Short mmCIF file of C-alpha atoms in Angstrom, two decimals:
data_model
loop_
_atom_site.label_atom_id
_atom_site.label_comp_id
_atom_site.label_asym_id
_atom_site.label_seq_id
_atom_site.Cartn_x
_atom_site.Cartn_y
_atom_site.Cartn_z
CA MET A 1 -28.20 -10.86 -24.54
CA GLY A 2 -24.86 -9.04 -24.45
CA VAL A 3 -21.74 -9.50 -26.53
CA ASP A 4 -19.52 -12.49 -25.71
CA TYR A 5 -16.16 -10.72 -25.72
CA THR A 6 -14.29 -14.00 -25.25
CA ARG A 7 -15.25 -15.01 -28.79
CA LEU A 8 -14.11 -11.90 -30.66
CA HIS A 9 -12.01 -12.74 -33.72
CA ASP A 10 -8.47 -11.35 -33.72
CA PRO A 11 -5.78 -13.03 -35.87
CA ASN A 12 -3.04 -11.36 -33.82
CA ALA A 13 -4.31 -13.00 -30.64
CA GLU A 14 -5.00 -16.35 -32.28
CA TYR A 15 -1.56 -16.61 -33.82
CA THR A 16 1.58 -14.87 -32.66
CA MET A 17 5.21 -15.89 -33.04
CA ARG A 18 5.85 -14.68 -29.48
CA GLU A 19 3.31 -17.02 -27.90
CA LEU A 20 4.00 -17.12 -24.15
CA SER A 21 1.39 -19.58 -22.92
CA ALA A 22 2.58 -22.36 -20.63
CA GLU A 23 1.82 -24.95 -23.31
CA THR A 24 3.84 -23.20 -26.01
CA MET A 25 6.70 -22.33 -23.67
CA GLY A 26 6.80 -25.87 -22.28
CA VAL A 27 6.15 -24.74 -18.71
CA THR A 28 4.61 -28.03 -17.65
CA ARG A 29 6.85 -29.32 -14.88
CA GLU A 30 5.12 -30.24 -11.61
CA ARG A 31 6.02 -27.83 -8.86
CA GLY A 32 4.81 -29.51 -5.68
CA GLY A 33 4.23 -27.96 -2.31
CA GLY A 34 0.71 -26.89 -3.17
CA ARG A 35 1.94 -24.76 -6.07
CA ASP A 36 0.30 -26.78 -8.88
CA VAL A 37 -2.71 -24.48 -9.22
CA GLU A 38 -4.70 -23.59 -12.33
CA ILE A 39 -6.78 -20.53 -13.15
CA THR A 40 -10.41 -21.47 -13.83
CA ASP A 41 -12.15 -18.13 -14.31
CA VAL A 42 -11.77 -14.34 -14.32
CA GLN A 43 -14.66 -12.02 -13.37
CA THR A 44 -15.24 -8.30 -12.83
CA THR A 45 -17.66 -6.06 -10.96
CA MET A 46 -17.81 -2.26 -11.37
CA ILE A 47 -18.38 -0.10 -8.27
CA ASP A 48 -20.05 3.31 -8.43
CA GLY A 49 -17.70 5.23 -6.14
CA ASN A 50 -16.39 8.73 -6.68
CA PHE A 51 -14.90 6.98 -9.71
CA PRO A 52 -16.35 3.85 -11.39
CA TRP A 53 -13.86 1.27 -10.05
CA THR A 54 -13.43 -2.08 -11.81
CA LEU A 55 -12.73 -4.88 -9.33
CA VAL A 56 -11.24 -8.11 -10.72
CA ARG A 57 -11.38 -11.65 -9.36
CA ILE A 58 -9.33 -14.64 -10.49
CA TYR A 59 -10.58 -18.09 -9.47
CA THR A 60 -8.57 -21.33 -9.26
CA ASP A 61 -9.11 -25.08 -9.02
CA ALA A 62 -7.63 -24.91 -5.49
CA GLY A 63 -10.53 -22.77 -4.31
CA ILE A 64 -8.19 -19.82 -3.73
CA VAL A 65 -9.31 -16.48 -5.19
CA GLY A 66 -7.29 -13.35 -5.91
CA THR A 67 -8.82 -9.86 -5.98
CA GLY A 68 -7.43 -6.91 -7.91
CA GLU A 69 -8.51 -3.62 -9.42
CA ALA A 70 -8.11 -1.87 -12.76
CA TYR A 71 -8.04 1.91 -13.09
CA TRP A 72 -11.55 3.32 -13.37
CA GLY A 73 -13.59 3.80 -16.52
CA ALA A 74 -15.37 2.16 -19.41
CA GLY A 75 -13.85 -0.63 -21.46
CA ALA A 76 -11.77 -2.42 -18.84
CA PRO A 77 -14.40 -5.07 -17.92
CA GLU A 78 -14.94 -6.00 -21.57
CA LEU A 79 -11.19 -6.28 -22.20
CA ILE A 80 -10.70 -8.38 -19.08
CA GLU A 81 -13.48 -10.70 -20.27
CA ARG A 82 -11.72 -10.79 -23.66
CA MET A 83 -8.49 -11.95 -22.01
CA ALA A 84 -10.00 -14.59 -19.71
CA PRO A 85 -9.46 -17.48 -22.16
CA PHE A 86 -5.74 -16.65 -22.33
CA LEU A 87 -5.50 -17.22 -18.56
CA ARG A 88 -7.62 -20.31 -17.99
CA GLY A 89 -5.48 -23.36 -17.28
CA GLU A 90 -2.42 -21.23 -16.45
CA ASN A 91 -0.54 -21.30 -13.17
CA PRO A 92 -1.16 -17.92 -11.46
CA LEU A 93 2.29 -17.92 -9.86
CA ASP A 94 3.90 -17.02 -13.20
CA ILE A 95 2.91 -13.38 -12.85
CA ASP A 96 5.55 -11.84 -15.08
CA ARG A 97 5.11 -14.35 -17.91
CA LEU A 98 1.32 -14.11 -17.79
CA THR A 99 1.44 -10.31 -17.91
CA GLU A 100 3.74 -10.38 -20.93
CA HIS A 101 1.54 -13.10 -22.44
CA LEU A 102 -1.47 -10.77 -22.24
CA VAL A 103 0.50 -7.83 -23.64
CA GLN A 104 1.49 -9.95 -26.63
CA LYS A 105 -1.95 -11.45 -27.15
CA MET A 106 -3.58 -8.02 -27.00
CA SER A 107 -1.00 -6.23 -29.15
CA GLY A 108 -3.49 -5.76 -31.96
CA GLU A 109 -5.89 -4.12 -29.50
CA GLY A 110 -3.45 -1.56 -28.23
CA SER A 111 -1.44 -3.04 -25.38
CA ILE A 112 1.22 -0.33 -25.49
CA GLY A 113 -1.09 2.08 -23.65
CA GLY A 114 -4.60 3.11 -22.74
CA VAL A 115 -7.40 0.97 -21.40
CA THR A 116 -5.87 -2.27 -22.70
CA VAL A 117 -2.89 -1.80 -20.39
CA THR A 118 -5.29 -0.77 -17.62
CA ALA A 119 -7.25 -4.02 -18.01
CA ILE A 120 -4.03 -6.04 -17.89
CA SER A 121 -3.04 -4.07 -14.78
CA GLY A 122 -6.20 -5.15 -12.95
CA ILE A 123 -5.49 -8.79 -13.74
CA GLU A 124 -1.87 -8.38 -12.65
CA VAL A 125 -2.91 -6.97 -9.26
CA ALA A 126 -5.30 -9.90 -8.74
CA LEU A 127 -2.47 -12.31 -9.62
CA HIS A 128 -0.33 -10.80 -6.85
CA ASP A 129 -3.13 -11.24 -4.33
CA LEU A 130 -3.66 -14.80 -5.53
CA ALA A 131 0.02 -15.77 -5.62
CA GLY A 132 0.54 -14.36 -2.13
CA LYS A 133 -2.31 -16.47 -0.83
CA ILE A 134 -1.00 -19.62 -2.53
CA LEU A 135 2.52 -19.09 -1.18
CA GLU A 136 1.23 -17.70 2.15
CA VAL A 137 3.27 -14.49 1.93
CA PRO A 138 2.23 -10.81 1.71
CA ALA A 139 2.34 -9.27 -1.76
CA TYR A 140 5.31 -7.04 -1.00
CA GLN A 141 7.39 -10.19 -0.49
CA LEU A 142 6.75 -11.11 -4.15
CA LEU A 143 8.29 -7.76 -5.10
CA GLY A 144 11.53 -8.34 -3.20
CA GLY A 145 10.71 -7.56 0.43
CA LYS A 146 10.11 -4.26 2.18
CA TYR A 147 11.95 -1.09 3.06
CA ARG A 148 9.28 0.18 5.45
CA ASP A 149 6.40 -1.05 7.61
CA GLU A 150 4.08 1.79 6.64
CA VAL A 151 3.63 4.00 3.61
CA ARG A 152 2.85 7.71 3.71
CA VAL A 153 -0.45 8.86 2.19
CA TYR A 154 -1.15 12.24 0.65
CA CYS A 155 -4.77 13.38 0.68
CA ASP A 156 -6.23 14.94 -2.48
CA CYS A 157 -8.34 17.80 -1.10
CA HIS A 158 -11.36 19.68 -2.44
CA THR A 159 -13.72 22.45 -1.31
CA GLU A 160 -17.06 23.74 -2.52
CA ASP A 161 -15.25 26.85 -3.73
CA GLU A 162 -11.92 25.62 -5.06
CA ALA A 163 -11.11 29.02 -6.56
CA ASP A 164 -11.20 30.74 -3.14
CA PRO A 165 -7.74 30.77 -1.53
CA ILE A 166 -9.15 31.15 1.98
CA ALA A 167 -11.58 28.26 1.53
CA CYS A 168 -8.71 26.09 0.32
CA ALA A 169 -6.54 27.11 3.27
CA ASP A 170 -9.38 26.36 5.69
CA GLU A 171 -9.80 22.89 4.21
CA ALA A 172 -6.06 22.26 4.32
CA GLU A 173 -5.99 23.10 8.01
CA ARG A 174 -9.02 20.89 8.69
CA VAL A 175 -7.48 17.90 6.91
CA VAL A 176 -4.22 18.32 8.81
CA GLU A 177 -5.71 18.99 12.25
CA ASP A 178 -8.88 16.88 12.20
CA LEU A 179 -8.00 14.03 9.81
CA GLY A 180 -4.32 13.68 10.68
CA TYR A 181 -2.68 13.96 7.25
CA ASP A 182 0.75 15.52 6.89
CA ALA A 183 0.70 15.50 3.07
CA LEU A 184 -1.92 17.18 0.84
CA LYS A 185 -2.73 18.03 -2.77
CA PHE A 186 -4.99 20.73 -4.21
CA ASP A 187 -6.05 21.55 -7.78
CA LEU A 188 -4.70 24.66 -9.52
CA ASP A 189 -6.61 24.26 -12.80
CA VAL A 190 -9.58 26.09 -11.33
CA PRO A 191 -11.43 29.10 -12.80
CA SER A 192 -10.00 32.43 -11.70
CA GLY A 193 -12.57 34.72 -13.28
CA HIS A 194 -9.87 36.23 -15.49
CA GLU A 195 -10.03 33.72 -18.36
CA LYS A 196 -10.46 35.00 -21.93
CA ASP A 197 -10.35 31.65 -23.77
CA ARG A 198 -10.59 28.19 -22.20
CA ALA A 199 -9.18 26.40 -25.25
CA ASN A 200 -5.79 27.98 -25.95
CA ARG A 201 -3.96 26.80 -22.79
CA HIS A 202 -2.59 30.33 -22.21
CA LEU A 203 -2.38 31.84 -18.74
CA ARG A 204 -2.68 35.60 -18.43
CA LYS A 205 -0.87 37.36 -15.58
CA PRO A 206 -4.06 37.80 -13.48
CA GLU A 207 -4.69 34.04 -13.76
CA ILE A 208 -1.15 33.24 -12.63
CA GLU A 209 -1.49 35.64 -9.71
CA HIS A 210 -4.78 33.99 -8.71
CA LYS A 211 -3.12 30.55 -8.66
CA ALA A 212 -0.19 31.94 -6.70
CA SER A 213 -2.66 33.31 -4.13
CA ILE A 214 -4.09 29.80 -3.63
CA VAL A 215 -0.62 28.35 -3.16
CA GLU A 216 0.38 31.15 -0.78
CA ALA A 217 -2.74 30.81 1.34
CA ILE A 218 -2.46 27.03 1.74
CA THR A 219 1.29 26.75 2.28
CA GLU A 220 1.38 29.61 4.79
CA ARG A 221 -1.60 28.21 6.68
CA VAL A 222 -0.22 24.69 7.16
CA GLY A 223 3.42 25.75 7.42
CA SER A 224 5.72 22.87 8.36
CA ARG A 225 2.83 20.68 9.50
CA ALA A 226 2.28 19.26 6.02
CA ASP A 227 3.77 19.00 2.56
CA VAL A 228 1.45 20.39 -0.14
CA ALA A 229 1.39 19.54 -3.86
CA PHE A 230 -0.68 21.21 -6.59
CA ASP A 231 -2.25 19.56 -9.64
CA CYS A 232 -2.74 21.19 -13.06
CA HIS A 233 -4.26 18.21 -14.96
CA TRP A 234 -2.29 18.76 -18.22
CA THR A 235 -3.99 22.13 -18.79
CA PHE A 236 -1.43 24.76 -19.76
CA SER A 237 0.90 25.65 -22.63
CA GLY A 238 4.64 25.27 -22.24
CA GLY A 239 5.22 29.00 -21.88
CA SER A 240 2.41 29.44 -19.38
CA ALA A 241 3.60 26.45 -17.36
CA LYS A 242 7.10 27.92 -17.17
CA ARG A 243 5.75 31.28 -15.98
CA LEU A 244 3.50 29.64 -13.40
CA ALA A 245 6.26 27.38 -12.05
CA LYS A 246 8.65 30.33 -11.85
CA ARG A 247 6.06 32.39 -9.98
CA LEU A 248 5.62 29.60 -7.40
CA GLU A 249 9.31 29.21 -6.62
CA GLU A 250 9.07 31.46 -3.55
CA TYR A 251 6.56 29.11 -1.88
CA ASP A 252 7.07 25.74 -0.21
CA VAL A 253 5.53 23.67 -3.03
CA TRP A 254 6.03 19.92 -2.63
CA TRP A 255 5.46 19.53 -6.36
CA LEU A 256 3.55 20.98 -9.32
CA GLU A 257 1.79 18.11 -11.12
CA ASP A 258 1.11 17.73 -14.86
CA PRO A 259 1.40 21.40 -15.90
CA VAL A 260 1.43 20.54 -19.64
CA PRO A 261 -0.21 17.80 -21.75
CA PRO A 262 1.59 14.43 -21.57
CA GLU A 263 2.21 13.71 -25.27
CA ASN A 264 5.20 16.00 -25.95
CA HIS A 265 8.23 14.99 -23.90
CA ASP A 266 10.34 17.84 -25.28
CA VAL A 267 8.01 20.49 -23.85
CA GLN A 268 7.80 18.59 -20.56
CA ARG A 269 11.58 18.54 -20.30
CA GLU A 270 11.84 22.26 -21.02
CA VAL A 271 9.27 23.11 -18.34
CA THR A 272 10.93 20.94 -15.70
CA GLN A 273 14.41 22.25 -16.40
CA SER A 274 13.28 25.89 -16.41
CA THR A 275 12.33 26.04 -12.73
CA THR A 276 13.31 25.06 -9.21
CA THR A 277 9.66 24.22 -8.46
CA PRO A 278 9.58 20.40 -8.41
CA ILE A 279 7.60 18.99 -11.35
CA THR A 280 5.73 15.67 -11.16
CA VAL A 281 4.43 13.63 -14.13
CA GLY A 282 3.56 10.03 -14.92
CA GLU A 283 -0.07 8.98 -14.43
CA ASN A 284 -0.90 9.31 -18.13
CA VAL A 285 2.22 7.56 -19.43
CA TYR A 286 2.00 3.80 -19.79
CA ARG A 287 4.39 1.03 -18.79
CA LYS A 288 8.11 1.46 -18.20
CA HIS A 289 8.61 2.23 -21.88
CA GLY A 290 6.44 5.33 -21.59
CA GLN A 291 8.21 6.55 -18.45
CA ARG A 292 11.71 5.97 -19.89
CA ARG A 293 12.17 9.28 -21.71
CA LEU A 294 10.81 11.29 -18.79
CA LEU A 295 13.58 9.84 -16.65
CA GLU A 296 16.44 9.54 -19.13
CA GLU A 297 15.99 13.14 -20.29
CA GLN A 298 15.54 14.39 -16.72
CA ALA A 299 12.14 15.78 -17.66
CA VAL A 300 10.65 15.09 -14.25
CA ASP A 301 11.67 15.67 -10.63
CA ILE A 302 9.22 13.14 -9.15
CA ILE A 303 7.62 10.29 -11.12
CA ALA A 304 3.94 9.55 -10.48
CA PRO A 305 2.77 6.28 -12.07
CA ASP A 306 -0.80 5.16 -11.35
CA MET A 307 -0.21 1.51 -10.51
CA PRO A 308 -3.54 -0.07 -11.64
CA LYS A 309 -3.38 2.01 -14.83
CA VAL A 310 0.19 1.90 -16.12
CA GLY A 311 0.86 -1.86 -15.94
CA GLY A 312 0.38 -3.22 -12.45
CA MET A 313 2.50 -3.88 -9.39
CA ARG A 314 5.59 -5.42 -11.00
CA GLU A 315 5.56 -2.84 -13.80
CA THR A 316 5.43 -0.04 -11.23
CA ARG A 317 8.33 -1.70 -9.42
CA LYS A 318 10.26 -1.68 -12.73
CA ILE A 319 9.44 2.01 -13.23
CA ALA A 320 10.67 2.73 -9.70
CA ASP A 321 13.93 0.89 -10.37
CA LEU A 322 14.42 2.90 -13.56
CA ALA A 323 13.68 6.10 -11.63
CA ASP A 324 16.23 5.12 -9.00
CA LEU A 325 18.95 5.17 -11.66
CA TYR A 326 18.32 8.93 -11.85
CA TYR A 327 17.72 9.38 -8.09
CA VAL A 328 14.08 10.29 -8.71
CA PRO A 329 11.47 9.54 -6.00
CA VAL A 330 8.11 7.89 -6.72
CA ALA A 331 4.79 9.42 -5.62
CA MET A 332 2.11 7.02 -6.84
CA HIS A 333 -1.00 8.63 -8.29
CA ASN A 334 -4.04 6.78 -6.98
CA VAL A 335 -7.80 7.35 -7.32
CA ALA A 336 -8.74 3.77 -6.48
CA SER A 337 -10.85 1.79 -4.05
CA PRO A 338 -9.18 0.25 -0.96
CA VAL A 339 -8.09 -2.74 -3.10
CA ALA A 340 -5.71 -0.96 -5.47
CA THR A 341 -4.82 1.56 -2.76
CA MET A 342 -3.46 -1.27 -0.64
CA ALA A 343 -1.77 -2.81 -3.68
CA SER A 344 -0.03 0.52 -4.31
CA ALA A 345 1.05 0.57 -0.68
CA HIS A 346 2.65 -2.87 -1.08
CA VAL A 347 4.65 -1.47 -4.00
CA GLY A 348 5.52 1.57 -1.92
CA ALA A 349 6.83 -0.68 0.83
CA ALA A 350 8.98 -2.68 -1.60
CA ILE A 351 10.78 0.16 -3.42
CA SER A 352 13.52 2.27 -1.90
CA ASN A 353 12.46 5.56 -3.51
CA SER A 354 8.81 5.64 -2.41
CA LEU A 355 7.63 9.13 -1.44
CA ALA A 356 3.88 8.69 -0.92
CA VAL A 357 0.65 7.15 -2.24
CA GLU A 358 -2.37 9.30 -3.09
CA TYR A 359 -5.80 9.01 -1.44
CA HIS A 360 -8.60 10.61 -3.43
CA SER A 361 -11.78 9.55 -1.58
CA TYR A 362 -11.76 11.27 1.81
CA GLU A 363 -15.19 12.75 1.06
CA LEU A 364 -16.73 9.34 0.28
CA GLU A 365 -18.02 8.06 3.62
CA TRP A 366 -18.29 4.39 2.63
CA TRP A 367 -14.90 4.04 0.92
CA SER A 368 -13.39 2.16 3.86
CA ASP A 369 -16.47 -0.08 4.15
CA LEU A 370 -15.58 -1.88 0.90
CA VAL A 371 -13.07 -4.01 2.81
CA GLU A 372 -13.16 -5.54 6.26
CA GLU A 373 -9.79 -4.19 7.34
CA ASP A 374 -8.71 -0.64 8.20
CA VAL A 375 -6.54 0.76 5.40
CA ILE A 376 -5.52 4.34 6.28
CA GLU A 377 -4.73 5.41 9.83
CA ASP A 378 -3.49 8.92 10.66
CA GLY A 379 -2.26 9.54 7.13
CA TYR A 380 -0.34 6.27 6.74
CA ILE A 381 -1.03 2.74 5.49
CA GLU A 382 0.41 -0.03 7.63
CA ILE A 383 1.51 -2.87 5.37
CA PRO A 384 -0.34 -6.08 6.30
CA GLU A 385 1.48 -9.33 6.97
CA GLU A 386 -1.47 -11.47 5.85
CA PRO A 387 -1.05 -13.39 2.57
CA GLY A 388 -1.67 -11.46 -0.66
CA LEU A 389 -2.85 -7.87 -0.47
CA GLY A 390 -4.21 -8.34 3.03
CA VAL A 391 -7.67 -6.90 2.37
CA THR A 392 -11.00 -8.75 2.27
CA LEU A 393 -13.92 -7.43 0.22
CA ASP A 394 -17.19 -6.82 2.02
CA LEU A 395 -19.48 -8.19 -0.67
CA ASP A 396 -22.58 -6.64 0.89
CA THR A 397 -21.05 -3.18 0.52
CA VAL A 398 -19.82 -4.02 -2.98
CA GLU A 399 -23.30 -5.13 -4.01
CA GLU A 400 -24.89 -2.04 -2.47
CA HIS A 401 -22.70 0.29 -4.51
CA MET A 402 -22.44 -1.51 -7.85
CA VAL A 403 -22.94 0.46 -11.06
CA GLU A 404 -26.54 0.14 -12.24
CA GLY A 405 -26.95 -2.99 -14.37
CA GLU A 406 -23.76 -4.60 -13.04
CA GLU A 407 -23.65 -8.13 -11.64
CA LEU A 408 -21.78 -9.20 -8.51
CA PHE A 409 -18.96 -11.64 -9.12
CA ASP A 410 -18.95 -15.04 -7.41
CA GLU A 411 -17.89 -15.38 -3.79
CA ALA A 412 -14.47 -16.76 -2.99
#
């Protein structure tokens, strides 16, 4: 018998002066028009994809179910189970209040960042799907309407030999010509054969030249047919990142992503302001509060929040609005299943400064089978007009690819 996470003792959650439940806030007025709906249960199922995705379902007394997704990894299902009692009996239409309610209730368990925020994000996405179905409107409408009918997708690309510039260029051409994408991303934190120490974050000149050769090969091969970004995964020192970014200025780099670790904003600002190579950051910074300094101090050229990780759909909308004050575009990081990918696309449709949404599963043949609808077509996501997120889980495929030992959540 496993742990019952709903019964964990936490004085902060059991008593808080900023209690935002409907009962405490006095949100009891009848709403009418089919909007008097109560949450009855919250469940999760983890999928063994190229990442372990946590799908979330919220059930109601009206028989309407909302589906969402939290960023991948351990801990999110247990935290979502922990929060379920705080949601039961609540009206799912109060998305903003319920999200803040969970942040407050979980403050003692770290709701300023990390997996606690990720778990709340998965619930928040499910609430948007659920509210859209109750109100019979697509999710983007809950975010203020749309700027565009379709959202551009950039494809995160890989090869068997990621350190070989020619192999990378060959794959770039294949993805553009055969798969129809006009936006790509490749990794630059790959072994060059010139490393002396993998721990000190320092790049020697031969390493920088090797990375420049990858960038040169890819960008020259695809030319104007596609924009190409390059990811460093928080690997390098400030000085090395500056030298690398400077070396890449002669190439048509869409952006250089996460060249330094995310904790020190001062170093991030110095790197960004030292080069004309566009710098992108944001997937490992939580909520709008975490993104604030990046934007206010002009420490980033493009902001890259991961929607089901940093706070959810409304929180990403708030980050985008903050970015717009500094005329910074938004390129959403995304390594999710079709559920959160479509949710990110709804956000991308609703914000003016959307640049693109990532797709990280082009090598996973059954990714698209998780939902009944087509999601990506010719490098773009067409925004559905159906209520909620506009995607329907194929439970047979979900069950087939569940993490070992996982249980399938109830049907809608």
